[in-house]
Every structure is written in structure tokens, then in C-alpha cells.
Amino acid sequence: MSLFGSPPINEASGAASSSLFDDRPTPVAATSQSSLFADQSQDAASSPWGLPTTKKPSWNDLVKTLLPPSDVPDSYIDTYDSLIETDGLSGGVSLTGVRKALEASGLSPEIQAKVLNVVIPEGVDDAKTIGQGIGRGQFSVLLALIGLAQENEDITLDGVDERRQSLPIPSLKLSPSEQPGPNIEQSQGMVNSQTSKNTEDTNTTDSTSVRPQARRNDSLEFPESDPWSSPALHRGHNHPEQNNPTPRANGISDGKTLGPGRDPRARNKHDSRSGSSADHTTSLNQPSRRSHVSHDDSEGWNHYEAPSTDAFSNQPGSALGNEGLGRSGSTSGGPDLSSGATRPANVRGTGSGVEEAVTITLLPDKEGVFMFQHRNYQVSSVRRNSKVVRRFSDFVWLLDCLHKRYPFRQLPLLPPKRVAVNGTHILSDVSFLEKRRRGLARFSNALVRHPVLSQEQLVVMFLTVPTELAVWRKQAAISVQEEFTGKSLPPTLEESLPPNLSDTFDLVRAGVRRSVEIHVNLCSLLDRLIRRNEGLAADYLRLSLALQSLAETSESTYAVDTSEVPLLNAGLQASARHLSLSQSLLEDESQAWDGGVLEDLKRQRDALVSVRDMFDRRDRLAKNNIPALERRIETNTTKLANLRSRPEGTVKPGEIEKVEEAIVKDKQSIVAQHARGVFIKECLQDELHFFRTSQYHISRLHQDWSQERVKFAELQSDNWKALSEELEAMPLGE
């Protein structure tokens, strides 16, 4: 009896296998829509007695946890690291890297398919398994299965578990760039430089140094005529050159600081891999930042409730006192803020130049002890020449301050700190951490794009002070007074506002609410398309392996006359090769969608939600008590007249002055509240003018996506055209 069971097969595939013509109805498996990962076992149904049942571990979880990094040979780790450099995703090795490892094993296609189906079972959600890549644990199981197959042993998880203490070492014939160990050029240099002991020592030192990672160019990022690095078969399509590409805002850490490619032997025995992606090179050089966790956007991502804390001192003037600025500025080496922060370039597409880009990188190791551990993020800005380390609570504190100081501005959104799945909060899932990192990147870049918030000294210091923010907050004198406090109303400001401004606000608010719903749906639909593309890529790989297996059986199948079998096999092998190439293209396209158009849609969604929340805050915070003050002034005026009409000596000393002072204070309060109301209207009008520029982002979003689709469509078309030409030699019996 198998300890781990057999790989799961869905009911649809099981029904198809029992029917020759597949003409019987296929039952639809009931799935739980509330599950974030949708990997719950259907056996774990609710107890008829209402008792909670233990969730059965999924097959994917078993494969991930079977071989921890501390139990595998060094060759497993080296092979994984070498493939991460060329075919890595944010969570591990891509499907293309898995295919390379299988092909390098020298096993028959049929055995390769069996190994693949153990690690990635057919009939389950492939996108859930391979969306962010095959992790270190899964890849170790893959290598162990390859080793078992090469030793002619059973290809099962039970076989791997039995050999846990003496895992087989697979023999892989990888290409030179994917071979674990020193770089080929360095090794050649060692052979050719034996003339002296000094040069020999130097070369030996070089050969044992850390292998440099292959850098890749993100799509639409560098000024080159073919940012997709299309193969030769695609270079005759004469696409217009893009002269002014804009750098992507989201940052990905390199493999030296974070990622699945980091050697676990330098850490604890547990593989605490983070959600950042390793640098790698694929056939199309597309960004590979896949995060496939799907959760309800309406709960955590659409709204932010600022905590109602009053722990800040309310001092007039700037948000930062001069004393705090002086101490922080003297130690940070950052920009001199005494004369105000430098305003960055305006929004891209408005003709003001390239916008500032802030990069957020998840650092690999947690800080703290036991239950109080937290993760840190590196916040980098090339324009400000700064790199600071912040934790998630620092972002929450900054947004809380901005809510107090700029309640009527378009404040960006923060991602949720955690997501609940069936009542269990997820904090360390790789895909969730990557999704939260991207959300923090969108938050930071929205701040530096805003014409007012980018000049706020709190934001500038948050991005530039290198010390820990909790320490800096104790030193700096922080004030979060509302931006209109103490401002006098210009004489012509109220008259300059349009008379129908309130109607415009109501119209925009209604449109924004509807647009938020549509964009949330668009993000969900596009994420679903990405998942389907990844599942389709996995099936293309399985189809390629099946065709290779079929070519091996052709000679015995047609043993009566094998004269035309070589031509038949050549066609089958060609189909398998081009299916494999198509699988790589689908995988690259999914990664491009995930790091490109999906992030652009989320940026627009966040902007719409920010405007919606801005109007909601206006309803709560823009209220005044001017009518009540006017009634009190009228009452006090009557009271004052009565006091003055009394004979001398009948009025208490100081009572008349007290009533007069109350009337003056109420009149001053009316003037201040009226001025605040005018400032709020002007502020909302300015925010809507700034928000209007987001329509240009929508235009660029669709233009870039359409051009990207054309590129991939032509690559797929050229791939199938080349296959059609190769298949013309297949025998037709004519």
C-alpha cells in the first residue's frame, strides 16, 4: 500500500478514460469558491454531526515538503541554482527549466511524462502548481525521480521516501550555461594560464567565485528596437521602434539578495524563500513575476480604514519640526529639505518627462524572535539616490499620517497585511508576499507621482532616511495637522470656482464607483486568463512528450512495412519540438501579462478606489457647524443687548466682556470653517484634474498590450508555419 497514494486525477479525466467515444455526461466536481487556492480535498466534507474535519494535505503540498533542502545532496541544490539563473520565476524554476532537466536526463519521453505527472499531476490546476515556478522542494523530488528512473526503480513518492537517506544522483547533460559549477570561460582560463604560480592562484580564485547571474531585459524597458529579443524568424516583421520606453515601477530583487536561487546551505535547514523573482533569461526575455493567489479584492485591496490614533503632536507649520529634520538630515546624507523637497516629474504621458520609479524589494530573512518576526523591504529610488529598509508597519504609519494631513487628497492604497483563507491567515505564502510587494510598489510610486504628496517632507524622509523609521520617529518632531489649518482665504478664490462644481463632483463620483466595479472584474478576468495560459503551456509540454513516445513505438506498430516509418517519425519529432517551443511562448506570454498589463490594470484600479475613498472621506470630514454657530451668535447678540440695557451695577463684572468674546470666537470659527470649505472644494477640483491624466495611462496600457499580443501572435504563427513546412515530407500514401 502506497504511503502517499497516487497522483490525483479529476473526475472528468477519469470518465473520459472509461468511455471510448467520450459520449457519456461528465460530472462536474464541486469546488469551494471560498478557497483562495482551490486545492481542498473533496473528501474533507463537513461532518454530518457538525464536527470540524481535518483538511487533507494536497498532492502539491506533499511534493513540496517531502524533501527539505537540508536533506538533499549538494548536486540537487547546484542544479536548481543553475536553472534558476536561466529559467527562474519568482517562486522557482519555470516549466521551461523543468523541460530542460527532463530532456537532459536521457530518459525516454514516456518515462519523462511519468516523472512530470508525479511532480505536476495531470488533471489538477496547473497554474496553481507552476504559476510562480517549481520550488526547491518540488524540484528536488523531480531530480530524485529522475535518478530513480535512471536506476530502473519505481517512479513514485514512496520510492523517494525510502531513499531519503541515500538519494540517487541523476545524470543530467545540461548545456554549458546550465551546468552547475564554475563558469566555462573561467575554467578555460584556468587551463590556459598555468605559466606562473601567481596566475594560477588568481585563476583558481576566480573559478571558485560566485557565478554571475544572467541579466535579462524586461519587456518595454530598454531603448532597443526589439525589446522581446525575438528570434531570427521574427525579425522580418518590421515593427515600429519604440523610442521612449519607460522603466517599470515594480522591482525584483536579484538572485544574490533574495529569491529561490539563493543557496539554502547558507541559512537554516528550512527553506525560507521569499516572493521576489530571480533574474533569468527566456526565449522572449519577458518579465517573470508571477503571483497567482486570487482573493476577494473587495475586502483587502479596495479600501483602507485609517486607525484613529492621536499620538502625534499638533504643531503648526510643516509636518516635520526643524529639530527633527536637522538631526535626521545630518545623519542620513539625504537631500537638504530646509528649502523644500524637489518636485519630481509629472505623470508619464503629460509631456513632463519620465516619471520617478520607486523599487520595492522583499529582503530574504525575517527579523524578530519567534512569534514577533516581521519581513523587511528595501525601498530604492534612483532619482533620489537612496536605498532604505522599511517594514510593512512603516508603510501603515505613513499612510495614517497622510490621512490626517491630507484627507481630501487622492491617497494611494496599501495592500492587506494578511489574507484569511477559510479562517486561517496567510502571512508567509510566496505568492501572497509577492502580491503584497507589488502592492507596496504601486503605493510608493503613486506617492512620488502625486504633485503634492511627492513634496510632503514625511514622504521624502520616508524614502531617504537610512535609519530605522521607529528610531527616527522618536527623534523627529512630527505634526500631522490638516493642510488647510492656519491658511487665509484669498479674496478671489471662492469666485474663481465654477458654480456647478458640486454637480460635477456628484457626476464624477457616480462614474468612479461604477468604474471601480468594472476594473475589479477586469483584474479578476485577466488573472484567470493568465492561469489558463499557464495550464495550456503545461498541457503542450505533456503533448510534446506524448508525441515523442509515439515516435518510439512507430517502428514496432508498423513492422509489416517500415520503409516510410523514418519519415513518419521525423514528422512526429518535429511536431513535438514545435509544441515545446509553443509551450515556451505561452509561458513567456503569461509572465508578460502578469508583470505588465495586469499590474497596469491594478494601478488604474487603485487610482479609482483612491478617488472613491476621497469622496467618502469628504462626506465624513468636510462637515461644519456654521448654522449652529449662527444661531448661537444670534442668541448671544440678544443676550448682550439685554445686558447693556440693564442699569449699572445690576450686571456682574466681566459678564458683558465674556459674551462679546464668545461672539467674536464664533464669528472667527465661521470664517475659518467657511474658508476650509472653499479650500476643500478647490482641493477636490485639483485632485480631479490630476486624476484626469490617468486616462493616458489607460491608453498606453492598451497600446502596449496590443503590441505585445502582436509580437507573441507572430511568434506563434511563425512557429506553426515552420512546422507546416517540416511536415510536408510526411508520408501520405499517394
XYZ file of C-alpha atoms in Angstrom:
734
model
C 0.000 0.000 0.000
C 1.371 3.375 -1.003
C 2.102 5.786 1.806
C 1.427 8.827 -0.347
C -1.233 7.397 -2.664
C -1.332 8.138 -6.364
C -1.367 11.497 -8.126
C -4.890 12.994 -8.175
C -6.928 12.736 -11.349
C -10.054 14.772 -11.756
C -13.399 13.145 -12.469
C -13.526 14.473 -15.971
C -10.343 12.702 -16.979
C -11.461 9.545 -15.205
C -14.754 9.473 -17.070
C -13.008 10.011 -20.357
C -10.696 7.064 -19.785
C -13.619 4.670 -19.264
C -15.513 5.677 -22.399
C -14.160 5.034 -25.858
C -16.065 7.804 -27.565
C -16.460 10.073 -24.540
C -20.208 10.313 -25.094
C -21.338 9.980 -21.516
C -22.041 13.048 -19.407
C -19.135 14.221 -17.347
C -19.925 15.039 -13.731
C -18.742 18.392 -12.563
C -16.701 18.245 -9.410
C -17.970 20.519 -6.711
C -15.394 23.060 -5.739
C -15.356 25.561 -2.954
C -15.450 29.108 -4.226
C -14.319 30.480 -0.896
C -10.931 28.832 -1.057
C -8.067 31.087 -2.054
C -6.034 28.273 -3.572
C -8.910 25.918 -4.524
C -6.856 22.883 -3.557
C -9.083 21.468 -0.836
C -9.821 17.790 -0.998
C -13.428 16.934 -1.655
C -13.125 14.141 0.897
C -12.843 16.737 3.622
C -16.539 17.460 3.566
C -18.422 18.727 6.534
C -19.193 16.151 9.186
C -22.874 15.124 9.408
C -22.555 15.733 13.136
C -21.364 19.283 12.583
C -17.861 18.470 13.775
C -14.832 20.114 12.109
C -12.853 17.800 9.862
C -9.128 17.895 9.281
C -8.144 19.151 5.859
C -6.294 16.519 3.854
C -2.946 17.784 2.544
C -2.988 18.328 -1.195
C -0.677 16.409 -3.511
C 1.153 19.633 -4.255
C 1.857 20.167 -0.549
C 3.159 16.607 -0.203
C 5.593 17.073 -3.058
C 6.765 20.439 -1.686
C 7.514 19.162 1.806
C 8.818 15.664 1.031
C 12.473 16.665 0.618
C 13.560 19.711 2.637
C 16.746 21.448 1.437
C 18.719 20.149 4.397
C 18.153 16.514 3.325
C 19.212 16.684 -0.328
C 22.692 16.313 -1.848
C 24.666 19.363 -2.912
C 24.225 18.408 -6.566
C 20.450 18.919 -6.199
C 20.998 22.429 -4.875
C 23.598 23.291 -7.530
C 21.368 22.072 -10.365
C 18.434 24.055 -9.024
C 20.554 27.201 -8.657
C 21.967 26.882 -12.167
C 18.497 26.565 -13.716
C 17.176 29.451 -11.605
C 19.707 31.726 -13.282
C 18.422 30.966 -16.771
C 14.832 29.777 -16.265
C 13.712 31.153 -12.927
C 10.430 32.647 -11.785
C 9.528 34.387 -8.540
C 8.808 31.033 -6.878
C 11.263 28.665 -8.528
C 12.196 27.067 -11.846
C 9.863 27.686 -14.777
C 8.194 24.977 -16.822
C 10.834 25.513 -19.499
C 13.559 24.752 -16.952
C 11.723 21.576 -15.925
C 11.572 20.518 -19.570
C 15.310 21.122 -19.953
C 16.046 18.974 -16.907
C 13.866 16.158 -18.249
C 15.448 16.310 -21.693
C 18.943 16.334 -20.180
C 18.196 13.140 -18.249
C 18.307 10.977 -21.384
C 15.141 9.137 -20.329
C 12.547 8.067 -22.826
C 9.666 10.519 -23.414
C 7.255 8.083 -21.772
C 9.337 7.992 -18.578
C 9.727 11.785 -18.700
C 5.949 12.132 -18.825
C 5.580 9.838 -15.813
C 8.074 11.882 -13.818
C 6.325 15.116 -14.792
C 2.913 13.774 -13.813
C 4.166 12.838 -10.357
C 5.506 16.338 -9.698
C 2.711 18.156 -11.592
C -0.261 15.758 -11.665
C -2.392 15.872 -14.767
C -5.969 16.948 -14.223
C -5.330 19.421 -11.384
C -4.916 23.171 -11.584
C -1.574 23.503 -13.348
C -1.496 27.266 -12.860
C -1.674 26.804 -9.115
C 1.334 24.498 -9.226
C 3.518 26.212 -11.817
C 2.236 29.774 -11.647
C 5.312 31.007 -9.821
C 7.573 28.147 -10.772
C 8.603 24.808 -9.349
C 10.026 25.427 -5.890
C 13.177 23.932 -4.438
C 11.307 21.115 -2.683
C 9.374 20.120 -5.799
C 12.477 20.297 -7.970
C 14.380 18.092 -5.522
C 11.624 15.495 -5.855
C 11.877 15.834 -9.650
C 15.623 15.150 -9.553
C 15.130 12.219 -7.192
C 12.516 10.709 -9.522
C 14.874 11.146 -12.482
C 17.599 9.371 -10.519
C 15.234 6.519 -9.630
C 14.209 6.184 -13.266
C 17.834 6.053 -14.365
C 18.384 3.234 -11.847
C 15.284 1.417 -13.154
C 13.400 1.770 -9.876
C 9.762 2.672 -9.281
C 8.906 6.291 -10.071
C 6.799 7.073 -7.012
C 6.914 9.279 -3.960
C 7.208 6.132 -1.868
C 10.416 5.297 -3.703
C 11.767 8.767 -2.988
C 10.809 8.488 0.676
C 12.534 5.103 1.006
C 15.733 6.545 -0.471
C 15.639 9.673 1.689
C 18.917 8.780 3.427
C 20.681 7.902 0.154
C 19.022 9.843 -2.618
C 20.045 8.906 -6.170
C 22.259 11.350 -8.045
C 20.747 11.910 -11.508
C 22.953 12.188 -14.550
C 21.962 15.340 -16.461
C 23.581 16.541 -19.666
C 22.703 20.214 -19.372
C 24.056 22.888 -21.684
C 27.282 24.626 -20.522
C 25.409 27.701 -19.274
C 23.136 25.486 -17.168
C 25.772 23.136 -15.780
C 26.289 23.509 -12.028
C 29.778 24.537 -11.052
C 32.264 27.162 -12.277
C 31.662 29.126 -15.420
C 33.047 27.613 -18.641
C 35.059 30.686 -19.517
C 36.618 30.723 -16.071
C 37.508 27.048 -16.295
C 39.083 27.573 -19.706
C 41.082 30.424 -18.266
C 42.399 28.113 -15.568
C 43.621 25.621 -18.153
C 45.350 28.214 -20.319
C 47.050 30.136 -17.510
C 49.486 27.679 -15.918
C 52.637 29.686 -16.762
C 53.200 31.006 -13.276
C 52.068 30.279 -9.770
C 50.592 33.734 -9.313
C 48.379 33.490 -12.371
C 47.369 30.002 -11.365
C 46.304 31.200 -7.924
C 44.425 34.102 -9.446
C 42.512 31.923 -11.854
C 41.755 29.397 -9.147
C 40.292 32.164 -7.032
C 38.216 33.408 -9.957
C 36.910 29.957 -10.733
C 35.625 29.457 -7.221
C 33.870 32.798 -7.068
C 30.119 33.123 -7.150
C 28.657 32.570 -10.581
C 27.331 35.785 -12.122
C 23.657 35.704 -12.881
C 22.380 36.267 -16.376
C 20.662 39.612 -16.519
C 17.520 39.999 -18.544
C 15.795 42.939 -20.152
C 12.202 43.487 -19.152
C 9.630 44.000 -21.839
C 9.231 47.637 -22.879
C 12.045 48.684 -20.542
C 15.181 49.428 -22.552
C 15.569 51.550 -25.685
C 16.057 48.816 -28.214
C 14.203 48.148 -31.435
C 13.241 44.614 -30.423
C 12.644 44.554 -26.644
C 11.316 40.995 -26.859
C 14.656 39.715 -28.256
C 12.758 37.888 -30.951
C 14.496 35.046 -32.788
C 15.662 35.359 -36.355
C 12.403 34.012 -37.746
C 10.618 37.075 -36.308
C 12.930 39.883 -37.308
C 11.403 40.433 -40.724
C 8.113 41.794 -39.433
C 9.171 45.462 -39.428
C 7.579 46.684 -36.216
C 7.776 50.373 -35.361
C 10.565 51.189 -32.990
C 9.769 52.456 -29.513
C 11.981 55.441 -28.930
C 10.875 56.448 -25.446
C 10.264 53.404 -23.340
C 9.536 53.898 -19.666
C 11.047 51.823 -16.895
C 8.730 49.561 -14.989
C 7.970 50.683 -11.462
C 7.850 47.281 -9.794
C 11.162 45.981 -8.557
C 12.522 42.479 -8.454
C 15.461 41.536 -6.308
C 18.436 39.884 -7.850
C 19.395 36.372 -7.023
C 22.282 37.469 -4.802
C 19.995 39.068 -2.229
C 16.808 37.092 -2.479
C 14.899 34.524 -4.402
C 14.555 30.850 -4.912
C 18.044 30.700 -6.326
C 19.702 31.537 -3.041
C 21.705 28.671 -1.654
C 19.891 27.252 1.381
C 23.144 25.902 2.748
C 23.953 29.427 3.871
C 20.815 29.559 6.037
C 18.878 27.394 8.398
C 17.750 23.945 7.388
C 14.365 25.396 6.452
C 13.917 26.947 3.029
C 12.669 30.441 3.859
C 12.325 31.521 0.290
C 10.850 34.932 -0.385
C 8.496 36.168 -3.053
C 10.963 38.036 -5.242
C 11.942 36.603 -8.542
C 15.426 35.654 -9.632
C 16.944 37.090 -12.753
C 16.871 34.745 -15.670
C 16.746 34.576 -19.443
C 13.981 33.068 -21.542
C 13.378 32.897 -25.238
C 11.496 36.186 -25.242
C 13.090 37.962 -22.263
C 9.730 38.687 -20.723
C 9.279 39.670 -17.082
C 8.705 36.631 -14.929
C 6.937 37.866 -11.850
C 4.006 35.545 -11.444
C 1.766 35.675 -8.419
C -1.297 33.558 -8.799
C -3.054 33.993 -5.495
C -6.589 35.099 -6.208
C -8.565 36.616 -3.399
C -11.526 38.882 -2.982
C -10.356 42.328 -3.972
C -13.330 43.916 -2.331
C -12.085 43.009 1.145
C -8.410 43.818 1.462
C -7.331 45.746 -1.618
C -10.128 48.237 -2.270
C -10.288 50.221 0.943
C -8.154 51.414 3.816
C -9.513 52.396 7.186
C -7.076 54.717 8.916
C -6.602 53.951 12.594
C -7.990 56.623 14.864
C -4.876 57.422 16.846
C -3.981 60.816 18.237
C -0.407 60.089 19.251
C 1.035 62.897 17.143
C 1.803 66.379 18.352
C -0.155 69.088 16.572
C 2.344 71.798 15.832
C 1.776 74.481 13.234
C 3.807 74.722 10.114
C 5.454 71.850 8.335
C 4.732 68.230 9.075
C 8.252 67.909 10.451
C 9.775 70.154 13.057
C 13.098 71.797 12.338
C 14.748 69.954 15.189
C 13.771 66.540 13.892
C 14.744 67.442 10.366
C 18.126 68.672 11.453
C 19.029 65.519 13.315
C 17.776 63.214 10.621
C 19.258 65.177 7.814
C 22.651 65.393 9.439
C 22.984 61.633 9.697
C 21.265 60.459 6.582
C 23.214 62.229 3.931
C 19.933 62.691 2.077
C 18.606 65.794 0.335
C 18.501 69.102 2.165
C 14.845 69.634 2.998
C 15.169 73.040 4.574
C 14.210 74.673 1.303
C 11.501 72.152 0.450
C 11.520 68.878 -1.387
C 12.212 68.795 -5.071
C 9.084 68.107 -7.055
C 9.523 65.077 -9.294
C 8.469 64.886 -12.892
C 4.778 64.756 -13.540
C 2.781 61.784 -14.686
C 4.137 59.967 -17.700
C 2.275 60.897 -20.850
C 1.613 64.525 -19.909
C 4.733 65.792 -21.594
C 6.709 66.398 -18.392
C 9.311 63.724 -18.912
C 9.901 60.314 -17.436
C 8.248 59.733 -14.081
C 10.141 58.712 -10.978
C 10.200 54.991 -10.218
C 10.473 53.537 -6.711
C 11.586 49.919 -6.435
C 10.405 47.674 -3.609
C 12.448 44.543 -2.862
C 11.495 41.933 -0.288
C 14.516 41.099 1.855
C 15.110 37.374 2.366
C 15.383 36.988 6.125
C 12.852 37.771 8.814
C 13.646 39.948 11.811
C 12.498 39.479 15.363
C 12.097 36.422 17.549
C 9.583 33.602 17.408
C 6.018 34.956 17.128
C 7.147 38.581 16.676
C 9.011 38.154 13.425
C 8.412 40.504 10.525
C 9.685 40.990 6.994
C 11.601 43.994 5.728
C 11.512 45.703 2.351
C 14.222 47.669 0.603
C 12.823 50.893 -0.870
C 15.056 52.230 -3.636
C 14.839 55.364 -5.745
C 17.356 56.018 -8.498
C 16.353 59.658 -8.834
C 16.782 60.295 -5.100
C 19.878 58.051 -4.964
C 18.503 56.350 -1.864
C 18.078 52.826 -0.521
C 16.270 52.428 2.783
C 14.828 49.461 4.677
C 11.215 49.621 5.814
C 8.747 47.169 7.299
C 5.061 46.915 6.495
C 4.020 48.761 9.662
C 6.136 51.733 8.495
C 4.017 51.998 5.356
C 0.867 51.836 7.516
C 2.195 54.621 9.744
C 2.991 56.811 6.735
C -0.473 56.348 5.253
C -2.055 57.102 8.631
C -0.131 60.384 8.783
C -1.186 61.272 5.247
C -4.815 60.530 6.094
C -4.616 63.050 8.915
C -2.730 65.710 6.986
C -4.259 65.278 3.502
C -7.737 63.783 3.987
C -9.042 65.394 0.806
C -6.276 64.190 -1.493
C -6.099 61.125 -3.693
C -4.249 58.915 -1.223
C -2.928 55.600 -2.594
C -3.922 52.195 -1.283
C -1.923 49.758 0.789
C -2.167 46.005 0.205
C -3.562 43.934 3.069
C -1.181 42.823 5.789
C -2.575 39.305 5.593
C -5.291 37.332 3.826
C -7.643 34.880 5.510
C -8.232 31.522 3.831
C -11.013 29.529 5.465
C -10.390 31.367 8.720
C -6.620 30.844 8.603
C -4.490 33.927 7.996
C -1.674 33.567 5.476
C 1.445 35.641 6.084
C 4.335 33.698 4.567
C 2.951 32.256 1.335
C 5.329 33.062 -1.520
C 2.617 34.220 -3.896
C 0.960 36.394 -1.245
C 4.276 38.009 -0.306
C 4.915 38.782 -3.966
C 1.418 40.242 -4.345
C 1.953 42.402 -1.266
C 5.354 43.556 -2.551
C 3.779 44.676 -5.797
C 1.048 46.461 -3.866
C 3.670 48.351 -1.854
C 5.419 49.257 -5.112
C 2.176 50.669 -6.529
C 1.633 52.590 -3.275
C 5.126 54.111 -3.291
C 5.036 55.062 -6.950
C 1.604 56.635 -6.578
C 3.059 58.858 -3.843
C 6.010 60.078 -5.917
C 3.770 60.670 -8.939
C 1.399 62.917 -6.991
C 2.267 66.628 -7.397
C 1.514 67.447 -3.723
C 2.247 64.253 -1.815
C 5.635 63.906 -3.517
C 6.672 67.226 -1.931
C 5.482 66.276 1.549
C 8.537 66.061 3.782
C 7.176 62.995 5.562
C 7.224 61.165 2.226
C 10.676 62.475 1.347
C 12.125 61.395 4.670
C 10.374 58.038 4.450
C 12.141 57.420 1.138
C 15.562 58.794 2.075
C 16.346 58.430 5.803
C 18.551 55.327 6.055
C 17.997 54.752 9.779
C 15.246 52.593 11.186
C 11.990 54.524 10.957
C 10.942 53.775 14.548
C 14.160 55.392 15.804
C 13.788 58.384 13.507
C 10.187 58.941 14.627
C 11.361 59.300 18.230
C 13.899 61.951 17.236
C 11.804 63.986 14.779
C 9.093 66.448 15.809
C 6.157 65.279 13.714
C 2.995 67.255 13.066
C 0.048 65.930 11.074
C -2.178 68.972 11.135
C -4.579 69.260 8.234
C -3.024 71.114 5.332
C -5.624 73.943 5.470
C -5.006 74.806 9.134
C -3.969 78.443 9.550
C -4.396 79.321 5.865
C -6.178 82.544 4.999
C -8.718 82.575 2.193
C -7.615 84.582 -0.861
C -10.237 87.183 -1.842
C -10.840 85.849 -5.352
C -10.568 82.113 -4.730
C -14.242 81.452 -3.979
C -15.397 83.412 -7.015
C -12.974 81.536 -9.279
C -14.584 78.158 -8.549
C -17.209 77.001 -11.060
C -20.781 77.419 -9.808
C -21.714 73.848 -10.829
C -18.745 72.260 -9.035
C -20.941 70.251 -6.647
C -22.840 68.729 -9.574
C -19.538 67.814 -11.212
C -18.421 66.095 -8.011
C -21.607 64.043 -7.876
C -21.285 63.054 -11.542
C -17.630 62.013 -11.209
C -18.341 60.118 -8.023
C -21.065 58.048 -9.668
C -18.801 57.244 -12.616
C -15.885 56.326 -10.371
C -17.989 53.918 -8.339
C -19.067 52.072 -11.457
C -15.532 52.100 -12.869
C -14.162 50.554 -9.661
C -16.511 47.579 -10.018
C -15.555 47.121 -13.670
C -11.804 47.302 -13.000
C -12.004 44.820 -10.139
C -13.736 42.449 -12.552
C -11.162 43.156 -15.276
C -8.291 42.272 -12.941
C -10.015 39.050 -11.959
C -10.688 38.094 -15.583
C -7.133 38.799 -16.704
C -5.710 36.823 -13.794
C -7.934 33.934 -14.856
C -6.646 34.185 -18.435
C -3.072 34.074 -17.165
C -3.811 30.950 -15.160
C -5.394 29.299 -18.197
C -2.406 30.151 -20.357
C -0.076 28.530 -17.839
C -2.235 25.412 -17.718
C -2.263 25.328 -21.519
C 1.540 25.575 -21.552
C 1.769 22.570 -19.213
C -0.532 20.546 -21.462
C 1.583 21.458 -24.502
C 4.598 20.005 -22.717
C 2.683 16.810 -21.952
C 1.527 16.636 -25.585
C 5.112 17.050 -26.778
C 6.295 14.189 -24.559
C 3.409 12.011 -25.741
C 4.327 12.583 -29.409
C 7.941 11.660 -28.672
C 6.745 8.440 -27.029
C 4.575 7.739 -30.042
C 7.573 8.097 -32.372
C 9.423 5.431 -30.392
C 6.598 2.929 -30.927
C 6.055 3.573 -34.634
C 8.587 1.011 -35.870
C 7.003 -1.852 -33.946
C 3.482 -0.644 -34.681
C 4.072 -0.687 -38.452
C 6.511 -3.631 -38.515
C 4.803 -5.041 -41.627
C 6.446 -2.341 -43.750
C 8.832 0.096 -42.106
C 10.038 1.843 -45.264
C 8.131 5.048 -44.505
C 8.410 4.939 -40.718
C 11.522 7.207 -40.610
C 9.589 9.968 -42.423
C 6.651 9.455 -40.089
C 8.870 9.667 -37.024
C 10.586 12.784 -38.358
C 7.199 14.481 -38.599
C 6.209 13.402 -35.104
C 9.506 14.641 -33.675
C 9.060 17.958 -35.492
C 5.581 18.347 -34.040
C 6.963 17.601 -30.571
C 9.727 20.201 -30.981
C 7.380 22.936 -32.135
C 4.872 22.112 -29.412
C 7.686 22.533 -26.928
C 8.553 25.912 -28.441
C 4.909 26.914 -28.338
C 4.839 25.945 -24.665
C 7.752 28.295 -24.005
C 5.990 31.098 -25.864
C 2.783 30.590 -23.866
C 4.725 30.610 -20.623
C 6.579 33.783 -21.573
C 3.351 35.463 -22.634
C 1.699 34.602 -19.318
C 4.638 36.096 -17.445
C 4.492 39.227 -19.624
C 0.777 39.640 -18.901
C 1.306 39.153 -15.201
C 4.119 41.687 -14.908
C 2.702 44.096 -17.498
C -0.947 44.578 -18.323
C -2.244 43.069 -15.073
C -0.114 45.416 -12.964
C -1.207 48.334 -15.156
C -4.850 47.425 -14.604
C -4.286 47.184 -10.855
C -2.638 50.592 -10.888
C -5.705 52.065 -12.566
C -7.980 50.175 -10.187
C -6.100 51.578 -7.202
C -6.384 55.111 -8.588
C -10.140 54.754 -8.981
C -10.541 53.351 -5.471
C -8.460 56.247 -4.120
C -10.825 58.764 -5.700
C -13.839 56.870 -4.395
C -12.408 56.870 -0.872
C -11.564 60.566 -1.198
C -15.230 61.411 -1.740
C -16.204 59.129 1.144
C -13.795 60.974 3.444
C -15.265 64.282 2.309
C -18.694 63.145 3.460
C -17.315 62.324 6.898
C -14.791 65.103 7.442
C -15.965 68.128 5.446
C -18.951 68.836 7.679
C -19.245 72.143 9.559
C -21.441 73.607 12.282
C -21.861 77.063 10.780
C -25.702 77.046 11.146
C -25.392 76.195 14.851
C -22.784 78.916 15.325
C -25.008 81.471 13.595
C -27.878 80.589 15.901
C -25.604 80.888 18.933
C -24.302 84.256 17.732
C -27.854 85.472 17.345
C -28.704 84.298 20.860
C -25.571 85.873 22.332
C -26.235 89.137 20.483
C -29.709 89.345 22.022
C -28.239 88.477 25.411
C -25.567 91.164 25.007
C -28.183 93.785 24.143
C -30.175 92.873 27.241
C -27.084 93.099 29.428
C -26.203 96.523 28.088
C -29.741 97.777 28.633
C -29.655 96.964 32.351
C -28.876 99.679 34.882
C -25.346 99.980 36.104
C -24.489 97.769 38.994
C -27.001 95.060 38.118
C -24.642 93.272 35.722
C -21.914 91.024 37.071
C -18.393 92.286 36.393
C -16.898 90.759 33.224
C -20.157 89.182 32.020
C -20.546 91.576 29.093
C -16.925 91.029 28.020
C -17.417 87.285 28.251
C -20.424 87.359 25.914
C -18.616 89.665 23.490
C -15.608 87.317 23.430
C -17.894 84.337 22.707
C -19.477 86.195 19.787
C -16.046 87.084 18.369
C -14.809 83.487 18.656
C -17.931 82.145 16.960
C -17.559 84.624 14.099
C -13.904 83.675 13.690
C -14.866 79.995 13.673
C -17.460 80.643 10.966
C -14.860 82.433 8.843
C -12.335 79.602 9.340
C -14.864 76.869 8.577
C -16.116 78.713 5.509
C -12.542 79.132 4.274
C -11.901 75.430 4.941
C -14.946 74.516 2.861
C -13.664 76.617 -0.042
C -10.206 75.070 0.261
C -11.754 71.579 0.248
C -13.647 72.337 -2.961
C -10.504 73.699 -4.584
C -8.518 70.678 -3.389
C -11.066 68.219 -4.785
C -11.088 70.090 -8.069
C -7.301 69.913 -8.306
C -7.359 66.207 -7.452
C -9.864 65.519 -10.214
C -7.682 67.414 -12.689
C -4.748 65.260 -11.619
C -6.883 62.121 -11.812
C -7.885 63.075 -15.353
C -4.356 62.230 -16.510
C -4.992 58.565 -15.668
C -6.867 58.235 -18.958
C -3.490 58.489 -20.704
C -2.299 55.548 -18.665
C -5.292 53.565 -19.923
C -4.341 54.440 -23.484
C -0.731 53.320 -23.014
C -1.910 50.184 -21.245
C -3.959 49.013 -24.199
C -1.416 50.124 -26.784
C 1.390 48.237 -25.082
C -0.775 45.166 -24.584
C -1.887 45.091 -28.214
C 1.704 45.415 -29.444
C 2.734 42.652 -27.074
C -0.061 40.410 -28.327
C 1.017 41.048 -31.918
C 4.574 40.025 -31.075
C 3.554 36.763 -29.473
C 0.932 36.024 -32.104
C 3.520 36.413 -34.852
C 5.985 34.241 -32.971
C 3.341 31.548 -32.607
C 2.351 31.933 -36.251
C 5.946 31.634 -37.444
C 6.394 28.601 -35.229
C 3.414 26.802 -36.761
C 4.386 27.877 -40.290
C 7.825 26.368 -39.790
C 6.202 23.180 -38.524
C 3.901 23.065 -41.554
C 6.896 23.192 -43.867
C 8.650 20.402 -41.972
C 5.547 18.186 -42.076
C 5.275 18.277 -45.876
C 7.676 15.328 -46.105
C 5.453 13.018 -44.023
C 4.139 10.002 -45.988
C 0.597 10.299 -47.381
C 0.383 7.006 -49.287
C -0.255 8.753 -52.581
